[in-house]
Coordinates of C-alpha atoms and ligand atoms in Angstrom, one line a residue:
M1 CA 11.2 -18.7 -0.5
S2 CA 11.8 -18.6 -4.6
K3 CA 14.0 -16.4 -5.8
D4 CA 12.9 -17.2 -9.3
K5 CA 10.1 -14.9 -8.9
T6 CA 10.2 -12.1 -10.8
I7 CA 8.9 -9.6 -8.4
L8 CA 12.0 -10.5 -5.7
R9 CA 14.3 -10.3 -8.6
A10 CA 13.4 -7.0 -9.4
L11 CA 13.4 -6.1 -6.0
A12 CA 17.0 -7.5 -5.5
G13 CA 18.0 -5.2 -8.0
E14 CA 18.0 -7.1 -11.6
T15 CA 17.3 -5.5 -14.8
L16 CA 14.6 -7.9 -16.4
P17 CA 13.7 -8.0 -20.0
T18 CA 9.9 -7.8 -19.2
P19 CA 9.0 -5.7 -15.8
P20 CA 6.9 -7.8 -13.3
I21 CA 3.5 -6.1 -12.9
W22 CA 1.0 -6.0 -10.3
M23 CA -1.8 -3.5 -9.6
M24 CA -2.9 -1.3 -6.6
R25 CA -6.5 -1.7 -5.3
Q26 CA -6.1 -5.3 -7.8
A27 CA -8.6 -6.9 -5.8
G28 CA -11.7 -3.9 -6.2
R29 CA -14.7 -2.8 -7.0
Y30 CA -14.0 -2.6 -10.9
L31 CA -14.1 -6.5 -11.0
P32 CA -18.0 -8.1 -10.6
E33 CA -16.1 -11.0 -8.6
Y34 CA -15.0 -9.0 -6.0
K35 CA -18.4 -7.4 -5.7
A36 CA -20.0 -10.3 -5.5
T37 CA -17.9 -11.4 -2.5
R38 CA -18.3 -8.3 -1.1
A39 CA -22.0 -8.7 -1.0
Q40 CA -21.6 -12.3 0.5
A41 CA -19.4 -10.8 3.2
G42 CA -21.9 -7.9 4.0
D43 CA -19.3 -4.7 4.2
F44 CA -16.2 -4.2 3.5
L45 CA -14.8 -4.6 7.1
S46 CA -16.6 -7.6 7.6
L47 CA -14.7 -9.0 4.4
C48 CA -11.1 -7.7 5.7
Y49 CA -11.9 -10.0 8.8
N50 CA -13.1 -13.0 7.3
P51 CA -10.1 -15.1 6.2
E52 CA -11.7 -17.2 3.6
L53 CA -13.1 -14.3 1.5
A54 CA -10.3 -11.9 1.9
A55 CA -8.3 -14.6 0.6
E56 CA -10.8 -15.4 -2.2
V57 CA -11.0 -11.8 -3.3
T58 CA -6.7 -11.2 -3.2
F59 CA -6.8 -14.5 -5.6
Q60 CA -9.7 -13.1 -7.8
P61 CA -7.5 -10.8 -9.8
I62 CA -4.7 -13.5 -9.7
R63 CA -6.9 -15.9 -11.5
R64 CA -8.2 -13.5 -14.0
Y65 CA -5.0 -11.8 -14.9
G66 CA -2.1 -13.7 -13.3
F67 CA -0.5 -10.9 -12.0
D68 CA 3.1 -11.2 -10.9
A69 CA 2.4 -10.5 -7.3
A70 CA -0.8 -10.5 -4.8
I71 CA -1.0 -8.1 -2.3
L72 CA -3.2 -9.1 0.7
F73 CA -6.8 -8.0 0.9
A74 CA -6.8 -5.4 4.1
D75 CA -6.8 -2.1 4.9
I76 CA -4.6 0.4 6.5
L77 CA -7.3 1.4 8.8
L78 CA -7.2 -1.9 10.7
I79 CA -4.3 -0.9 13.2
P80 CA -6.0 2.2 14.4
Q81 CA -8.9 -0.1 15.0
A82 CA -6.7 -2.7 16.8
L83 CA -5.4 0.1 18.9
G84 CA -9.0 1.1 20.3
A85 CA -10.4 3.5 17.8
D86 CA -14.2 3.2 16.2
L87 CA -13.8 2.5 12.6
W88 CA -16.8 2.1 10.1
F89 CA -17.3 2.9 6.5
V90 CA -19.9 5.4 5.1
T91 CA -20.8 4.3 1.8
G92 CA -20.2 6.8 -0.9
E93 CA -17.8 8.4 1.5
G94 CA -15.0 6.7 2.8
P95 CA -13.9 6.2 6.3
R96 CA -15.0 7.4 9.7
L97 CA -13.1 6.8 12.8
S98 CA -13.1 8.3 16.6
T99 CA -10.5 10.9 16.7
I100 CA -7.5 11.3 18.6
T101 CA -6.3 14.8 19.5
T102 CA -5.9 15.0 23.7
Q103 CA -3.5 12.8 25.6
A104 CA -6.5 11.4 27.6
E105 CA -7.6 10.1 24.1
L106 CA -4.2 8.8 23.8
D107 CA -4.0 7.2 27.3
A108 CA -7.7 5.4 26.3
L109 CA -5.9 3.6 23.3
K110 CA -4.9 -0.2 23.9
P111 CA -1.2 -0.9 24.3
V112 CA 0.5 -2.2 21.1
E113 CA 0.8 -5.7 21.7
A114 CA -3.1 -6.2 21.9
I115 CA -3.4 -5.5 18.2
H116 CA -3.0 -9.1 17.5
D117 CA -6.1 -10.1 19.4
T118 CA -8.1 -8.0 16.3
L119 CA -5.7 -8.4 13.7
S120 CA -5.2 -12.3 14.0
P121 CA -8.0 -13.2 11.0
I122 CA -5.7 -11.2 8.9
Y123 CA -2.7 -13.1 9.6
E124 CA -4.8 -16.3 9.0
T125 CA -5.8 -14.6 5.5
V126 CA -2.1 -14.2 4.9
K127 CA -1.5 -18.0 5.5
I128 CA -4.1 -19.0 3.3
L129 CA -2.8 -16.9 0.6
S130 CA 0.7 -18.2 1.0
N131 CA -0.4 -21.8 0.5
G132 CA -2.9 -21.3 -2.3
L133 CA -0.8 -18.7 -4.3
P134 CA 0.8 -20.2 -7.5
A135 CA 4.1 -20.9 -7.2
E136 CA 5.4 -17.9 -9.6
T137 CA 3.2 -15.0 -7.6
T138 CA 4.6 -12.9 -5.0
L139 CA 2.8 -12.4 -1.9
I140 CA 2.8 -8.8 -0.4
G141 CA 1.7 -7.6 2.8
F142 CA 1.5 -4.0 3.8
A143 CA 0.4 -1.5 6.5
G144 CA 0.2 2.4 6.2
A145 CA 3.1 4.5 6.9
P146 CA 2.6 6.3 10.4
W147 CA 1.9 9.7 9.0
T148 CA -1.0 8.6 6.5
V149 CA -2.6 6.5 9.7
A150 CA -2.2 9.6 12.0
T151 CA -3.9 11.6 9.7
Y152 CA -6.9 9.4 9.5
M153 CA -6.8 8.8 13.4
I154 CA -6.7 12.8 14.0
A155 CA -9.5 13.6 11.6
G156 CA -11.3 10.9 12.0
R157 CA -11.7 10.6 8.2
G158 CA -10.0 11.4 4.9
T159 CA -9.4 15.3 4.6
P160 CA -8.1 17.1 1.1
D161 CA -5.1 18.7 2.8
Q162 CA -4.5 16.8 5.9
G163 CA -5.6 19.9 8.0
P164 CA -6.3 18.4 11.3
A165 CA -3.3 16.5 11.6
H166 CA -1.1 19.5 10.4
A167 CA -2.8 21.4 13.1
L168 CA -2.2 18.7 15.9
K169 CA 1.4 18.5 15.2
A170 CA 1.8 22.5 15.6
E171 CA -0.6 22.8 18.4
N172 CA 0.4 19.9 20.6
R173 CA 3.7 18.2 19.6
P174 CA 3.7 16.0 22.2
V175 CA 0.7 13.8 21.6
F176 CA 1.1 13.9 18.0
D177 CA 4.7 12.6 18.4
A178 CA 3.5 10.1 20.8
L179 CA 0.6 8.8 18.5
M180 CA 3.1 8.4 15.7
A181 CA 5.6 6.5 18.0
R182 CA 2.6 4.4 18.9
I183 CA 1.3 3.6 15.5
T184 CA 5.4 2.8 14.3
D185 CA 5.5 0.3 17.0
A186 CA 2.0 -1.4 16.2
T187 CA 3.1 -1.5 12.6
V188 CA 6.6 -3.2 13.2
L189 CA 4.3 -6.0 14.9
Y190 CA 1.7 -5.8 12.7
L191 CA 3.9 -6.2 9.8
S192 CA 6.3 -8.9 11.3
E193 CA 3.2 -11.2 12.3
Q194 CA 2.5 -11.0 8.3
I195 CA 5.8 -11.9 7.5
K196 CA 6.0 -14.7 9.9
A197 CA 2.6 -16.0 8.0
G198 CA 4.0 -15.6 4.9
A199 CA 4.2 -12.2 3.4
E200 CA 7.1 -12.3 1.3
V201 CA 7.7 -8.4 0.8
V202 CA 6.1 -5.4 2.6
K203 CA 4.8 -2.4 1.6
L204 CA 4.2 0.9 3.5
F205 CA 1.7 3.1 1.9
D206 CA 2.3 7.0 2.9
S207 CA -0.5 8.2 0.8
W208 CA -0.1 11.8 2.3
A209 CA 3.6 12.0 2.3
G210 CA 3.1 14.9 -0.3
S211 CA 1.5 17.3 2.3
L212 CA 4.3 17.2 4.5
Q213 CA 6.6 20.6 4.1
D214 CA 10.2 21.0 4.5
S215 CA 12.0 19.5 7.7
D216 CA 8.6 17.7 8.0
F217 CA 8.8 15.5 5.1
K218 CA 11.8 13.8 6.7
K219 CA 11.2 13.6 10.3
Y220 CA 7.3 12.4 9.5
S221 CA 7.6 10.3 6.6
L222 CA 11.1 9.2 5.5
E223 CA 12.0 8.7 9.5
P224 CA 9.2 6.6 10.8
M225 CA 9.4 4.4 7.6
Q226 CA 13.1 4.2 7.9
R227 CA 12.6 3.0 11.9
I228 CA 9.7 0.5 10.6
T229 CA 11.9 -0.7 8.1
A230 CA 15.3 -1.2 10.2
A231 CA 13.4 -3.0 12.6
L232 CA 11.8 -5.4 10.1
K233 CA 15.1 -6.1 8.6
A234 CA 16.6 -7.0 12.0
L235 CA 14.1 -9.6 12.4
H236 CA 13.7 -10.7 9.1
P237 CA 16.4 -9.8 7.0
D238 CA 15.8 -11.1 3.6
V239 CA 12.2 -9.5 3.4
P240 CA 12.4 -6.5 0.9
V241 CA 10.4 -3.4 1.8
I242 CA 8.5 -1.1 -0.8
A243 CA 8.2 2.3 0.0
F244 CA 5.4 4.6 -1.4
P245 CA 5.5 8.3 -0.3
R246 CA 3.2 9.1 -2.7
G247 CA 3.5 12.8 -3.7
A248 CA 7.2 13.5 -2.6
G249 CA 8.0 14.8 -6.4
E250 CA 11.7 16.1 -6.5
R251 CA 12.0 14.6 -2.6
Y252 CA 11.7 11.0 -4.4
V253 CA 15.5 11.7 -4.6
G254 CA 17.3 10.0 -1.9
A255 CA 14.4 8.3 -0.6
H256 CA 15.8 4.5 -1.3
A257 CA 18.6 5.1 1.6
A258 CA 17.0 7.4 3.6
I259 CA 14.3 4.7 4.4
G260 CA 16.4 1.7 3.7
A261 CA 14.1 0.7 1.3
D262 CA 14.5 -2.1 -1.2
C263 CA 12.3 -0.3 -3.7
V264 CA 10.6 3.4 -3.9
A265 CA 7.2 3.4 -5.5
I266 CA 6.3 6.8 -7.5
D267 CA 3.2 8.1 -8.2
D268 CA 2.3 9.9 -11.5
G269 CA 2.8 13.3 -9.9
V270 CA 6.6 12.4 -11.7
S271 CA 7.7 11.1 -15.3
A272 CA 9.0 7.8 -15.7
E273 CA 11.8 9.2 -17.4
W274 CA 12.6 11.4 -14.6
A275 CA 12.5 8.8 -12.2
A276 CA 14.7 6.5 -14.4
A277 CA 17.4 9.0 -13.9
N278 CA 17.1 10.4 -10.6
V279 CA 15.7 7.5 -8.5
Q280 CA 16.1 4.5 -10.5
T281 CA 19.5 5.0 -10.0
A282 CA 19.3 4.3 -6.4
G283 CA 17.2 0.6 -6.9
C284 CA 14.3 -0.8 -7.9
V285 CA 11.2 1.8 -8.5
Q286 CA 8.0 0.7 -9.0
G287 CA 5.0 2.8 -11.0
N288 CA 3.6 4.7 -12.6
L289 CA 1.0 4.6 -15.0
K290 CA -1.9 7.3 -14.5
S291 CA -4.9 5.0 -13.0
S292 CA -7.1 6.8 -15.3
H293 CA -5.9 5.0 -18.6
M294 CA -7.7 2.0 -16.9
V295 CA -11.3 4.3 -17.2
T296 CA -10.3 5.7 -20.8
G297 CA -8.1 3.0 -22.4
G298 CA -7.5 3.0 -26.1
D299 CA -4.4 4.0 -27.7
A300 CA -3.4 6.4 -25.2
L301 CA -3.2 3.6 -22.5
V302 CA -1.0 1.1 -25.1
S303 CA 1.4 4.5 -25.8
E304 CA 1.8 5.3 -22.1
T305 CA 2.2 2.1 -21.0
R306 CA 4.9 1.3 -23.4
R307 CA 6.5 4.9 -22.6
T308 CA 6.7 3.5 -18.6
V309 CA 8.1 0.4 -19.6
Q310 CA 10.6 1.9 -21.7
A311 CA 11.8 4.4 -19.6
L312 CA 12.3 2.6 -16.8
S313 CA 14.1 -0.4 -18.9
Q314 CA 17.7 0.3 -18.0
G315 CA 17.2 -0.5 -14.2
P316 CA 14.9 -2.7 -11.9
H317 CA 11.4 -2.0 -12.1
I318 CA 8.2 -3.3 -11.2
F319 CA 5.3 -2.1 -13.3
N320 CA 2.1 -0.7 -11.5
L321 CA 0.0 2.1 -11.4
G322 CA 0.6 5.7 -9.9
H323 CA -2.3 4.7 -7.4
G324 CA -4.9 2.6 -7.1
I325 CA -7.2 1.9 -9.6
T326 CA -10.8 3.1 -9.3
P327 CA -14.1 1.5 -9.4
D328 CA -15.1 3.0 -12.6
A329 CA -12.3 1.1 -14.5
D330 CA -12.9 -1.2 -17.2
P331 CA -11.7 -4.7 -16.6
E332 CA -10.8 -4.9 -20.4
N333 CA -8.3 -2.2 -20.0
V334 CA -6.2 -3.9 -16.9
Q335 CA -5.8 -6.7 -19.5
L336 CA -4.8 -4.4 -22.3
M337 CA -2.3 -3.0 -19.8
I338 CA -0.6 -6.6 -19.0
D339 CA -0.7 -7.4 -23.0
T340 CA 1.0 -4.4 -23.6
V341 CA 3.6 -4.7 -20.7
R342 CA 4.4 -8.4 -21.6
G343 CA 4.3 -7.7 -25.2
T344 CA 1.9 -10.4 -25.9
Ligands
CP3_1 O1 -4.6 -2.7 -3.0 C1 -5.2 -3.9 -2.6 O2 -5.7 -4.5 -3.5 C2 -5.0 -4.4 -1.1 C3 -6.2 -3.8 -0.3 C4 -6.1 -2.7 -0.1 C5 -7.3 -1.4 0.2 N1 -7.0 -0.3 1.0 C6 -8.5 -2.5 0.1 C7 -9.8 -1.2 0.2 C8 -4.6 -1.6 0.6 C9 -3.7 -1.8 0.0 C10 -5.5 -0.2 0.7 C11 -4.9 0.8 1.5 C12 -5.5 2.2 2.0 N2 -6.3 2.4 2.5 C13 -5.1 3.3 1.6 C14 -3.5 3.6 0.8 C15 -3.4 3.6 -0.7 C16 -4.0 4.5 -1.1 O3 -5.2 4.4 -1.8 O4 -3.6 5.8 -1.0 C17 -5.7 4.4 2.3 C18 -5.5 5.8 2.3 C19 -6.8 3.5 2.4 C20 -7.8 4.0 3.4 C21 -9.2 3.7 2.9 N3 -9.7 2.5 2.7 C22 -10.1 5.1 2.2 C23 -9.6 6.2 1.9 C24 -11.0 3.9 1.4 C25 -12.5 4.4 0.8 C26 -11.8 5.0 -0.5 C27 -12.5 3.8 -1.7 O5 -11.8 3.5 -2.3 O6 -13.7 3.9 -1.4 C28 -10.8 2.6 1.6 C29 -11.6 1.4 1.3 C30 -11.2 0.1 0.6 N4 -9.8 -0.5 1.1 C31 -11.9 -0.2 -0.2 C32 -10.8 -1.4 -0.7 C33 -11.0 -2.3 -1.9 C34 -13.1 0.0 -1.0 C35 -13.9 -0.6 -0.2 C36 -15.1 -1.3 -0.7 O7 -15.7 -2.4 -1.3 O8 -16.3 -0.8 -0.9

C-alpha cells in the first residue's frame, strides 16, 4: 500500500494543499457509459455480481475524471441477500426485499459464514480493481451500517421515516437486537474479505442515522459502527475506516472518537465552516457539497465548491458531495467541480 496516495495521507491526518476528491455514486446513471454497461449486464444486480462489468463501471469515472479514489461497485443490500433475504429492484422505485420482523423469519436467515457463497463475486471485483487501478488511485470498499441495512430488511423497501424499523425496535427489542447483531457480524466478515482482496479503505454508510433519536443514536448508529471498526482494526490495523452517519447534525461532534473512525463523512445538513470548527478538530472530514450543484452547475457550483474547500483547508479533508450524485446530473458539472477543487 502506497502512503503517497493523497486519500491515505488525508486519512492519516495530513492537511494537504489540495484536498483529494471522489464522489458518492460516481459510477452511476448520470454517465452514458454506465448506462451502456448496465444494459449489457441486464439489470442492476446482474451488474453487481458480474466482476468484469462491475469493475468496468468502477473504472469509468476514474478514466473520465481521474478521481483520487475508486469505490467498489456493489450495493449495501447485498448483505441481506447473502443472509438469505429475497432482493429485487423495481425500476423507477428502488429496492424490494422479503421482510424480517419475527423470530421465525430471523431463524430462517443463513449463518453469517454463509455470506461468502453469495458475495464471492464481489471479492473478485475488488481483486480486478486492485490490479487495474492507476498507482495513485485509492480503492475504497464499503458496506451499509447495521441500522441502515436493518431499516431495509425490516420494511422490505426504502421508507421516508424508517417507521417499520422504529416500530420493531419499540415492540420486539429481542428480534430487533438479534437482527442488528447478525448484520454487524456479517459486515465484519464481508469488509474483512474486501480488505484481503485489495480494498485499502472501507466506508460504512449509515444513510438513515439521522432518524435515530436520543440514546438510540448512540446505541444503534455509533455503537454498531464502533464494533465493526474495532473488529476490522484488530484484523487489519493499517486500513482506515470512513464512517458516514448521515443526518447526524450536531451529533457529528465526537463521532470520530465514538466510532474509532479515521474519517467522518458529513452530509450537507451541516455547513463546512461548522464542521471545520466542531468535527475536523477530531480528525479527517469528508464532504460536503450539495449534490444538486451537479444538476444546476454554473457560478453557484464554483463558489460553493471554493467555499467548501476553503472552509476545510486548515485540517485533513477529502472533498466529496454531501450525498450521492443523482441520475439527472450533468457530467460536465462534475468536471467543473473537479477543476475548481484542483484550481486548474
Ligand atoms: O457510490 C458508488 O458509486 C458505489 C456503489 C454504490 C451503490 N449503492 C450503487 C447503486 C454504493 C456505495 C451504494 C450504497 C447504497 N445503496 C446506499 C447508501 C448510500 C446512500 O445512497 O444513502 C443505499 C441506501 C443503497 C440502497 C439502494 N441501492 C437504493 C435505495 C437504490 C435505489 C435508489 C436509486 O438510486 O435508484 C439502489 C440502487 C443503486 N445502487 C444504484 C447504484 C448505481 C442505481 C441502480 C441502477 O443502475 O438502476
